[in-house]
């Protein structure tokens, strides 16, 4: 309503009661050549055109994409927003604080609500306190007036003495909890109450204690945060909370929240989404346009503002050939990652086409789309086709919904035709990938883009030992590369050496949406157990599925007990190892690693393997497909040639090779057809709608304003609105600023604002200790994102931060007026007391990695006025602007070294009264040097946000 394009509104021919904007009639032949992803942007601009936030010229610029790409800014109004709790809690805390600020300034706080439908999934608070070889109790959650939960003691299921199974030659008699699996016939109960059936006796046995204990710990440790979320769901309109133990944000988004086509009061339009999780891009595999943005930008979208982006180039990725039977989705992902990194797709859309697309299932597509933040693209789009429709049928879409979806998408030409004769859109450039050439790979040891062919793994790790310390090397002296450190564990002696595996995690991230990959791990485990192979007990193994659906198809296929037998027991549902929530390694193992300076390894089936992320004593981390995670865990080392060396010794002393237990594609296909069925989606949806007992019984206030608990160490009213005035002030000059940190290339958001455990010697630990908490009660940085005091102290607290002022990895810097080496927070605090502004010097790709709003908020509260870098990750650059920090960029070919800067100078930056996009600014140093930089404001909206002191203050002023 109100759009000047009302004349193209028409009824859907097959369903006349349904209306839609037939945007294909506006552009004619020009529309037909647009990439599918650009057609979605065009439809949104037409439908939301109001002459203010979205103008007619915006729609026409999108239609003229071929000539306007990279030259104009366009607004995009997504259909919905998805949050996860780590990044969602600061967004909701900001909303609560904004209500307070609006009330204090004379406005009506009740008006502060999300204008855009918003779903928040509580999925990042799971920690692995309990696994097969560790019982880690953290009995007190800390903070506020909460009482600690009752201390949990280890329990063991009593063996059931039952007669051998009739006709079951593999029966092993009585079975313990660790050998149990779920029955596919138990779908009628909620997942948490589904009885466990012994795979050999088909009789119920107790629930694995691991899941229940981790769930109880999660609710105890995070009670304050969960109460805040429940308060949010009660008082804010347009917000829904999906409680813990349901699934990960991107998994729930894919399986439950995705509409593909929105039907609002019989008006149809494409589904689209932005989210605070970098894996929001997964939904592009379903033909839903979506990508990750910062929490700061998301809050603006939640209040009805469009996302503004440079009309992007669209790289067409043509897939040809047939997938090798030994290549998994992860291999395809990593291969495509390499090709697209080489093509430089940063800040661009990627869209897939070609004969190979139809050979990929939706699970394969979402796996590929999910990885796009790692190769720098905004998103990777797979248009809806017949494969998508078949998937939606299995996922529970009813026949009428599917008919409307197909008819609408074909009417607006958003449906991809499988026929080779159909005309493909025109793209900015085309990258060709032959699926036939893809072989199994892992990625590491420190970065996801460093791919290693599995058959070269042994030699590549040896090269890493030899290389100098850096992005791949560990610089181990030749005479020490074969050192062996004996260690006693659980009464047995083991030998640790370089390349030994101590963490093996099949976790909730890229793989949980792909049944074939997870089933491959299960079938491999089954064959391994039947062959007599085992995993060494000190290896920290875990299985953290993205949702109950994964548990359903693993259990109904009969492979779950075999995974459990090898130590891969379900520890809970949510992000765990990937975000640094691994329980500590056994002390004996940690001591042995440190004593021998061993390069120990972690192997995980996720997307993040930055150094030190999993555990501070695990220096090498490899990303691998789930079956390879299991295979490497069995081998116990990455220094193995799978073709020539056995995984281990099985029954009767027989050597077992990987080829002996690797499942064939036919085996996978058969099990997938039998186990991945529509009832799994149906039951998962019922679970999400019903919630769970702990959540349903959780009490929360219902007041308009949140009753802040001054004693709380989890939820605190932030200071972003302390100086809120009705009118913004002009940008102030930065005079005589010191450099807080002098950083190199590829500084990640993990370096800036870590999400894992809080180190005992850190500034955040000192703060929490002063509040009466013990180290066991610290929880993680991610869990405490609702407390600005913790997060500010956690900024630049990563142990792997390499500050050139220090010369070695450490969360330290130099306070130049005094010459002291201090924690970054302590130095920043001194600068603020002295009234001295600070800036950051950095190299290329500053802000790489996961979208994380505290990576901008933290530096802002430390007093950082500007960042001066050679280049930025796109999302992080916009986050800096959104909080009020100026992103400045060296001119091409220039950097601190070429300009002769040491970082010890003081810098003065003068902002003109009228800022312009990408204008040049002069910087003067205390040594008299003057040089020019580019102010990386891409459009007038970003300049407006910066002048307002960031988007939070800009949005708050709208209510005044």
CSV table of C-alpha atoms in Angstrom, one decimal, residues 124 138 171 196 215 219 376 508 560 606 794 857 860 885 931:
chain,number,residue,atom,x,y,z
A,124,UNK,CA,25.1,-20.3,21.7
A,138,UNK,CA,30.4,-25.5,37.5
A,171,UNK,CA,23.7,-59.3,20.1
A,196,UNK,CA,16.3,-44.6,24.2
A,215,UNK,CA,21.2,-29.0,29.6
A,219,UNK,CA,19.9,-23.4,32.4
A,376,UNK,CA,34.2,-13.1,1.7
A,508,UNK,CA,26.6,-28.0,15.1
A,560,UNK,CA,24.1,-43.4,17.1
A,606,UNK,CA,32.8,-26.7,11.6
A,794,UNK,CA,37.3,-8.4,27.1
A,857,UNK,CA,31.2,-1.6,20.6
A,860,UNK,CA,34.2,2.4,21.1
A,885,UNK,CA,34.1,4.9,14.9
A,931,UNK,CA,49.6,11.9,4.7
